[in-house]
Amino acid sequence: MPDYKGKLLALKSEAEKHLNQELLPFWLDRCKDTANGGFITHFDKMGEDSGEDEKSMLAQARCVYTFSSAHRAGYGEGKCLEYAKHGVDFLIDKFWDDIHGGFFWTTDRAGQVTIDEKIAYGHSFIIYSFSEYTLASEDPRGLEYAEKCFDLLQKHAVDTFYGGYYEMFRRDWTLKGPGASGGDRKTLDVHMHLMEAFTTLYECSGKEVHRRKLLEIIHVLNQRIVHPKYLTGIPQFTVDWKVAPQIKFDIVWGWDRFTQDGVKADAEDNTSYGHNVEFAWLLMHSLEIADIPFSEYETLIRKQYDHALADGIDWEFGGVYVEGSHAGGVTDREKEFWQNAEMLIALLQACLVFDAEKYLPAYENVHRFVFDKIIDHKVGEWRPLLTRQGEPIWEHMSHSWKVNYHSVRAIIQSIERIRVLIGRL
């Protein structure tokens, strides 16, 4: 391996400066709602509270994960853990359904329920964040409620006929209707995040049932959700795992980037570079936690990386494209914050597992685009959506679907991997 030490030290220093002087202070200085509990998560392009009277279970849970994981990684001098507990208190007090179990989808700022539906996507993040919280704090409530949500999903959401999980439910856990309601669809997104959640749940609990369900979801992802030829991720399916056009649900990130009729262009032939590499590095982490031989999934993981490296990296302007065809070729050249965040972690993971000479130049490319174009250094957070050339399309710093989970996690995880790479030199 060539002498990359100086380069890696500079990249790590830049990431540490951003995390400690910009990104974590952005959240620690403004998100704690001392009047109502929980977190304020809607900020405009200047980082000012944009005033939306909404708190979503998803955004609250993601903040709990962010602060818990930051504390576990050694940041915040105890303040991050204090914030995580603040968020857990609010979620249990205001979002937990004492009648039917599970967490409501949204409340107003004061904690009055506004949408009482039960969404598997959100519950995956409750399991993920609450397990992380117990690992960070040893507070047993985190694991207690993570296990409650796990048990509810096993009772109400598991498809015992076709496999996998249903995703959209009414308050009493009856399945929602078809089409935009989502009751007749299964998605890569939900199943990937369930894998992520079950991994941290098993890490926290050590229970064999959690490991078994983790192995099961990995099997579903491997057998159903990746393209049988190209091994790239397919976004949406019917209940019986037929590839389905990627339609707009009532509640989904990026809904305003769909066409007017609610169906994506090339609906049955698009794959997300960000999801593919996020799946790859999360799968590697799951295999490690569950003590599963990496060799069993190496072909799949390499295919995910090769596809992203061949078409997903913009070598002219930098950064990661949004989507492309399974067979190759880019279909959406805009740049989203979260896909670039996940690519940072994934490429460094590939440097560690495969070949630094192959993947480090791609990491440098994405790193530079993130630090030069996506991050608003004056404000401290990441812009959500940019043109291919790096001009902002959307400029808000946060809302219910764009908080701190991707940005903070990407920087913390990148720093950890760069340290390991440096240690090998």
Coordinates of C-alpha atoms in Angstrom, one line a residue:
M1 CA 0.0 0.0 0.0
P2 CA 1.4 3.4 -0.9
D3 CA 2.2 5.9 1.9
Y4 CA -1.2 7.5 2.5
K5 CA -0.6 8.5 6.1
G6 CA -0.3 12.2 5.5
K7 CA -3.4 12.3 3.3
L8 CA -5.4 10.3 5.8
L9 CA -4.3 12.4 8.7
A10 CA -5.5 15.6 6.8
L11 CA -8.8 14.0 6.0
K12 CA -9.3 12.9 9.6
S13 CA -8.4 16.4 10.9
E14 CA -10.9 18.0 8.6
A15 CA -13.7 15.6 9.6
E16 CA -12.9 16.1 13.4
K17 CA -13.0 19.8 13.0
H18 CA -16.4 19.7 11.3
L19 CA -17.8 17.3 13.8
N20 CA -16.6 19.1 16.9
Q21 CA -16.8 22.8 15.8
E22 CA -19.8 22.8 13.4
L23 CA -22.0 19.7 13.2
L24 CA -22.5 18.6 16.9
P25 CA -22.7 22.3 18.1
F26 CA -25.4 22.9 15.5
W27 CA -27.6 20.4 17.2
L28 CA -26.5 20.8 20.8
D29 CA -27.1 24.6 20.6
R30 CA -30.6 24.5 19.2
C31 CA -32.5 21.3 19.1
K32 CA -33.5 20.6 22.7
D33 CA -37.0 21.6 23.4
T34 CA -36.9 22.6 27.1
A35 CA -40.5 23.8 27.1
N36 CA -42.3 20.7 25.7
G37 CA -39.7 17.9 25.8
G38 CA -38.1 16.1 22.9
F39 CA -36.3 17.9 20.0
I40 CA -37.0 20.7 17.6
T41 CA -36.1 19.4 14.2
H42 CA -37.2 22.0 11.6
F43 CA -34.5 24.5 10.7
D44 CA -34.3 26.8 7.7
K45 CA -31.2 27.5 5.6
M46 CA -29.8 29.9 8.3
G47 CA -30.3 27.3 11.0
E48 CA -33.2 29.1 12.5
D49 CA -36.3 27.4 13.9
S50 CA -38.7 27.4 10.9
G51 CA -41.7 27.1 13.1
E52 CA -43.4 23.9 12.0
D53 CA -45.7 22.6 14.7
E54 CA -44.7 19.0 14.2
K55 CA -42.6 16.3 15.9
S56 CA -42.3 13.0 14.1
M57 CA -41.5 9.8 15.8
L58 CA -38.8 9.2 13.1
A59 CA -37.0 12.5 13.7
Q60 CA -37.1 12.1 17.5
A61 CA -35.8 8.6 17.3
R62 CA -33.0 9.5 14.9
C63 CA -31.9 12.3 17.3
V64 CA -31.8 9.7 20.1
Y65 CA -29.6 7.5 18.0
T66 CA -27.4 10.4 17.0
F67 CA -26.7 11.6 20.6
S68 CA -26.4 8.0 21.9
S69 CA -23.9 7.0 19.3
A70 CA -21.9 10.2 19.6
H71 CA -21.6 9.5 23.4
R72 CA -20.5 6.0 22.8
A73 CA -17.9 7.3 20.4
G74 CA -16.6 9.6 23.1
Y75 CA -18.0 13.0 22.0
G76 CA -20.0 15.6 23.9
E77 CA -18.5 15.3 27.5
G78 CA -21.8 13.8 28.7
K79 CA -24.1 16.3 27.0
C80 CA -24.9 14.0 24.2
L81 CA -26.1 11.3 26.6
E82 CA -28.2 13.9 28.5
Y83 CA -29.9 14.8 25.2
A84 CA -30.5 11.2 24.3
K85 CA -32.2 10.6 27.7
H86 CA -34.3 13.8 27.1
G87 CA -35.5 12.3 23.8
V88 CA -36.2 8.9 25.2
D89 CA -38.3 10.4 28.0
F90 CA -40.4 12.4 25.4
L91 CA -40.9 9.5 23.1
I92 CA -42.1 7.2 25.9
D93 CA -44.3 9.8 27.4
K94 CA -45.9 11.3 24.3
F95 CA -45.6 8.8 21.5
W96 CA -46.1 5.4 23.1
D97 CA -49.6 3.9 22.6
D98 CA -50.8 2.5 25.9
I99 CA -53.8 0.8 24.3
H100 CA -52.4 -0.9 21.2
G101 CA -48.7 -0.7 21.7
G102 CA -46.2 0.9 19.4
F103 CA -45.3 4.5 18.8
F104 CA -47.5 7.0 17.0
W105 CA -46.2 8.6 13.8
T106 CA -46.5 12.4 14.6
T107 CA -47.4 14.8 17.3
D108 CA -47.5 18.6 17.5
R109 CA -44.7 20.3 19.4
A110 CA -46.5 19.9 22.7
G111 CA -46.8 16.2 22.2
Q112 CA -50.5 16.0 21.1
V113 CA -50.9 13.1 18.7
T114 CA -51.7 14.2 15.1
I115 CA -51.1 11.0 13.1
D116 CA -51.7 7.8 15.1
E117 CA -50.6 5.3 12.5
K118 CA -48.0 2.6 13.1
I119 CA -45.2 2.6 10.5
A120 CA -42.7 -0.2 10.4
Y121 CA -40.0 2.2 9.0
G122 CA -40.3 4.3 12.1
H123 CA -40.3 1.3 14.5
S124 CA -37.1 0.1 12.9
F125 CA -35.5 3.4 14.1
I126 CA -37.1 3.1 17.5
I127 CA -35.4 -0.4 17.9
Y128 CA -32.1 1.0 16.5
S129 CA -32.0 4.1 18.6
F130 CA -33.3 2.7 21.8
S131 CA -30.9 -0.2 21.7
E132 CA -28.1 2.2 21.0
Y133 CA -29.3 4.3 23.9
T134 CA -29.1 1.4 26.3
L135 CA -25.6 0.5 25.0
A136 CA -24.6 4.1 25.7
S137 CA -26.3 4.6 29.0
E138 CA -27.1 1.2 30.6
D139 CA -30.6 2.6 31.1
P140 CA -32.8 -0.5 30.8
R141 CA -35.8 1.4 29.4
G142 CA -34.1 1.6 26.0
L143 CA -33.8 -2.2 25.6
E144 CA -37.3 -2.6 27.2
Y145 CA -39.0 -0.5 24.5
A146 CA -36.8 -1.8 21.7
E147 CA -37.9 -5.3 22.6
K148 CA -41.6 -4.3 22.9
C149 CA -41.4 -2.9 19.3
F150 CA -39.6 -6.0 18.1
D151 CA -42.3 -8.2 19.5
L152 CA -45.1 -6.0 18.0
L153 CA -43.5 -6.3 14.6
Q154 CA -43.2 -10.1 14.9
K155 CA -46.9 -10.3 15.9
H156 CA -48.4 -7.8 13.4
A157 CA -46.0 -7.1 10.6
V158 CA -44.4 -10.5 9.7
D159 CA -45.7 -11.9 6.4
T160 CA -45.7 -15.6 7.3
F161 CA -46.7 -16.7 3.8
Y162 CA -44.4 -14.7 1.4
G163 CA -41.7 -13.7 4.0
G164 CA -40.5 -10.2 5.0
Y165 CA -42.6 -7.6 6.7
Y166 CA -45.7 -5.5 5.9
E167 CA -45.0 -1.9 6.5
M168 CA -48.0 0.5 6.9
F169 CA -50.6 0.0 9.7
R170 CA -53.5 1.9 11.3
R171 CA -53.3 2.6 15.0
D172 CA -54.6 -0.8 16.0
W173 CA -52.1 -2.6 13.8
T174 CA -54.6 -3.5 11.1
L175 CA -53.0 -3.2 7.6
K176 CA -53.6 -0.1 5.6
G177 CA -55.0 -0.1 2.1
P178 CA -53.3 -0.4 -1.2
G179 CA -51.6 2.2 -3.4
A180 CA -50.4 5.4 -1.8
S181 CA -51.4 4.0 1.6
G182 CA -48.7 1.4 1.2
G183 CA -50.5 -1.7 2.6
D184 CA -49.8 -3.7 -0.5
R185 CA -46.1 -2.9 -0.9
K186 CA -42.8 -4.0 0.5
T187 CA -39.6 -1.9 0.2
L188 CA -35.8 -2.3 0.3
D189 CA -35.7 0.7 2.6
V190 CA -37.7 -0.8 5.4
H191 CA -36.1 -4.2 5.3
M192 CA -32.6 -2.8 5.2
H193 CA -33.3 -0.6 8.2
L194 CA -34.8 -3.6 10.0
M195 CA -31.5 -5.4 9.5
E196 CA -29.8 -2.4 10.9
A197 CA -32.1 -2.3 13.9
F198 CA -32.0 -6.0 14.6
T199 CA -28.2 -5.9 14.5
T200 CA -28.0 -3.3 17.3
L201 CA -30.8 -5.0 19.2
Y202 CA -28.9 -8.2 19.2
E203 CA -25.7 -6.4 20.2
C204 CA -27.5 -4.9 23.1
S205 CA -29.6 -7.9 24.3
G206 CA -27.4 -10.9 23.2
K207 CA -30.7 -12.9 22.8
E208 CA -30.7 -15.7 20.3
V209 CA -34.2 -14.8 19.1
H210 CA -32.9 -11.4 18.0
R211 CA -30.0 -13.1 16.2
R212 CA -32.3 -15.5 14.4
K213 CA -34.5 -12.7 13.2
L214 CA -31.4 -10.8 12.0
L215 CA -30.3 -13.8 10.0
E216 CA -33.8 -14.1 8.6
I217 CA -33.9 -10.5 7.4
I218 CA -30.5 -10.8 5.9
H219 CA -31.8 -13.8 3.9
V220 CA -34.8 -11.9 2.7
L221 CA -32.6 -9.0 1.5
N222 CA -30.3 -11.4 -0.2
Q223 CA -33.0 -13.5 -1.9
R224 CA -35.7 -11.0 -2.6
I225 CA -34.6 -7.4 -2.6
V226 CA -31.4 -7.5 -4.8
H227 CA -31.6 -7.9 -8.5
P228 CA -31.1 -11.6 -9.5
K229 CA -28.5 -10.7 -12.1
Y230 CA -26.9 -7.4 -11.1
L231 CA -27.3 -7.8 -7.3
T232 CA -28.3 -4.2 -7.0
G233 CA -31.1 -3.0 -4.8
I234 CA -34.7 -2.9 -6.1
P235 CA -36.8 -0.2 -4.3
Q236 CA -40.4 -1.6 -4.2
F237 CA -42.3 -4.9 -4.5
T238 CA -45.8 -6.2 -4.3
V239 CA -46.6 -8.4 -1.3
D240 CA -45.6 -11.5 -3.1
W241 CA -42.2 -10.0 -4.1
K242 CA -42.9 -9.1 -7.7
V243 CA -41.0 -5.9 -8.8
A244 CA -43.4 -3.0 -8.5
P245 CA -43.3 0.5 -10.0
Q246 CA -41.9 2.9 -7.4
I247 CA -44.9 4.9 -6.4
K248 CA -45.3 7.8 -3.9
F249 CA -46.6 6.8 -0.5
D250 CA -48.5 9.2 1.7
I251 CA -45.4 9.5 4.0
V252 CA -42.0 9.0 2.4
W253 CA -38.7 10.9 2.1
G254 CA -38.3 12.6 -1.2
W255 CA -42.0 12.5 -2.2
D256 CA -41.7 15.9 -3.8
R257 CA -39.1 14.6 -6.3
F258 CA -41.6 12.3 -7.9
T259 CA -43.5 13.2 -11.0
Q260 CA -46.9 14.8 -10.7
D261 CA -48.7 11.4 -11.1
G262 CA -46.8 10.0 -8.2
V263 CA -44.8 7.4 -10.2
K264 CA -41.1 7.6 -10.8
A265 CA -39.6 7.6 -14.3
D266 CA -38.0 4.2 -15.1
A267 CA -40.0 2.9 -12.1
E268 CA -39.0 -0.7 -12.6
D269 CA -35.3 -0.1 -13.6
N270 CA -33.8 2.3 -11.0
T271 CA -31.4 1.6 -8.2
S272 CA -30.0 3.9 -5.6
Y273 CA -26.3 4.2 -5.3
G274 CA -26.7 5.4 -1.7
H275 CA -28.9 2.6 -0.7
N276 CA -26.7 0.0 -2.3
V277 CA -23.5 1.0 -0.5
E278 CA -25.4 1.7 2.7
F279 CA -26.8 -1.9 2.5
A280 CA -23.3 -3.2 1.9
W281 CA -21.6 -1.6 4.9
L282 CA -24.5 -2.2 7.2
L283 CA -24.5 -5.9 6.1
M284 CA -20.8 -6.1 6.8
H285 CA -21.5 -4.7 10.3
S286 CA -24.3 -7.2 10.8
L287 CA -22.1 -10.1 9.8
E288 CA -19.5 -9.0 12.3
I289 CA -22.0 -8.6 15.2
A290 CA -23.8 -11.9 14.4
D291 CA -20.5 -13.8 13.8
I292 CA -21.4 -14.9 10.3
P293 CA -18.6 -15.7 7.8
F294 CA -18.0 -12.7 5.5
S295 CA -17.3 -15.1 2.6
E296 CA -21.0 -16.1 2.5
Y297 CA -21.9 -12.6 1.2
E298 CA -18.7 -11.4 -0.3
T299 CA -19.9 -11.7 -3.9
L300 CA -23.0 -9.7 -3.2
I301 CA -21.1 -6.9 -1.4
R302 CA -18.5 -6.6 -4.1
K303 CA -21.2 -6.3 -6.7
Q304 CA -22.8 -3.5 -4.8
Y305 CA -19.5 -1.7 -4.6
D306 CA -18.5 -2.3 -8.2
H307 CA -21.8 -0.9 -9.5
A308 CA -21.5 2.2 -7.4
L309 CA -17.9 2.8 -8.3
A310 CA -18.6 2.2 -12.0
D311 CA -21.5 4.6 -12.3
G312 CA -22.3 6.3 -9.0
I313 CA -19.3 8.5 -8.6
D314 CA -19.2 11.8 -10.5
W315 CA -15.5 12.1 -11.4
E316 CA -16.0 15.4 -13.1
F317 CA -17.8 17.5 -10.5
G318 CA -17.5 15.2 -7.5
G319 CA -19.9 13.4 -5.2
V320 CA -22.5 10.7 -5.7
Y321 CA -25.4 10.6 -8.2
V322 CA -28.8 9.7 -7.0
E323 CA -29.9 6.7 -9.1
G324 CA -29.1 4.7 -12.2
S325 CA -30.1 1.6 -14.1
H326 CA -29.3 -1.9 -12.7
A327 CA -27.4 -2.7 -15.9
G328 CA -25.5 0.6 -15.8
G329 CA -26.0 4.2 -16.7
V330 CA -27.0 7.2 -14.6
T331 CA -30.7 8.3 -14.6
D332 CA -30.6 11.0 -11.9
R333 CA -27.5 13.2 -11.6
E334 CA -28.6 15.3 -8.7
K335 CA -26.7 15.0 -5.4
E336 CA -28.5 14.2 -2.1
F337 CA -26.9 14.6 1.3
W338 CA -27.7 11.2 2.6
Q339 CA -26.3 9.2 -0.3
N340 CA -23.1 11.1 -0.1
A341 CA -23.0 10.5 3.7
E342 CA -23.5 6.7 3.3
M343 CA -20.9 6.6 0.5
L344 CA -18.2 8.1 2.8
I345 CA -18.7 5.3 5.3
A346 CA -19.0 2.6 2.7
L347 CA -15.9 3.6 0.7
L348 CA -13.7 3.6 3.9
Q349 CA -15.1 0.2 4.8
A350 CA -14.1 -1.0 1.4
C351 CA -10.6 0.4 2.0
L352 CA -10.4 -1.7 5.1
V353 CA -11.9 -4.9 3.8
F354 CA -10.8 -4.9 0.1
D355 CA -8.3 -2.5 -1.5
A356 CA -7.4 1.0 -0.3
E357 CA -5.7 1.8 -3.6
K358 CA -8.9 1.1 -5.4
Y359 CA -11.4 2.8 -3.1
L360 CA -9.5 5.7 -1.4
P361 CA -9.5 7.9 -4.5
A362 CA -13.3 7.6 -4.7
Y363 CA -13.5 8.4 -1.0
E364 CA -11.4 11.5 -1.5
N365 CA -13.7 12.5 -4.4
V366 CA -16.9 12.2 -2.3
H367 CA -15.2 13.8 0.8
R368 CA -14.2 16.9 -1.2
F369 CA -17.7 17.3 -2.6
V370 CA -19.3 16.9 0.8
F371 CA -16.9 19.4 2.5
D372 CA -16.8 21.9 -0.4
K373 CA -20.4 21.8 -1.6
I374 CA -22.8 20.0 0.7
I375 CA -21.7 21.3 4.1
D376 CA -22.7 24.9 4.9
H377 CA -19.8 25.6 7.2
K378 CA -21.2 29.0 8.3
V379 CA -24.3 27.2 9.7
G380 CA -22.8 23.8 10.5
E381 CA -25.2 21.3 8.9
W382 CA -25.5 19.8 5.4
R383 CA -27.6 21.1 2.5
P384 CA -30.2 18.4 1.5
L385 CA -30.2 18.5 -2.3
L386 CA -27.8 20.0 -5.0
T387 CA -27.4 20.0 -8.7
R388 CA -24.8 17.8 -10.3
Q389 CA -22.4 20.8 -10.2
G390 CA -23.0 21.5 -6.5
E391 CA -25.5 24.4 -6.6
P392 CA -28.2 24.1 -3.9
I393 CA -31.7 23.1 -5.0
W394 CA -33.1 22.8 -1.4
E395 CA -31.4 24.8 1.3
H396 CA -33.1 23.9 4.6
M397 CA -30.9 22.4 7.3
S398 CA -33.5 20.0 8.8
H399 CA -37.1 18.8 8.8
S400 CA -38.8 15.6 9.8
W401 CA -37.0 13.5 7.1
K402 CA -33.7 15.3 7.1
V403 CA -32.2 15.5 10.6
N404 CA -28.8 14.5 12.0
Y405 CA -28.8 10.7 11.6
H406 CA -26.9 10.5 8.2
S407 CA -24.6 13.5 8.7
V408 CA -23.4 12.9 12.2
R409 CA -23.1 9.1 11.7
A410 CA -21.2 9.5 8.5
I411 CA -18.5 11.7 10.1
I412 CA -18.2 9.6 13.3
Q413 CA -18.0 6.4 11.4
S414 CA -15.5 7.9 8.9
I415 CA -13.2 9.1 11.6
E416 CA -13.2 5.7 13.2
R417 CA -12.3 4.0 9.9
I418 CA -9.6 6.5 9.0
R419 CA -8.0 5.8 12.4
V420 CA -7.9 2.1 11.7
L421 CA -6.4 2.7 8.3
I422 CA -3.8 5.0 9.7
G423 CA -3.0 2.3 12.3
R424 CA -2.2 -0.1 9.6
L425 CA 0.4 2.1 8.0

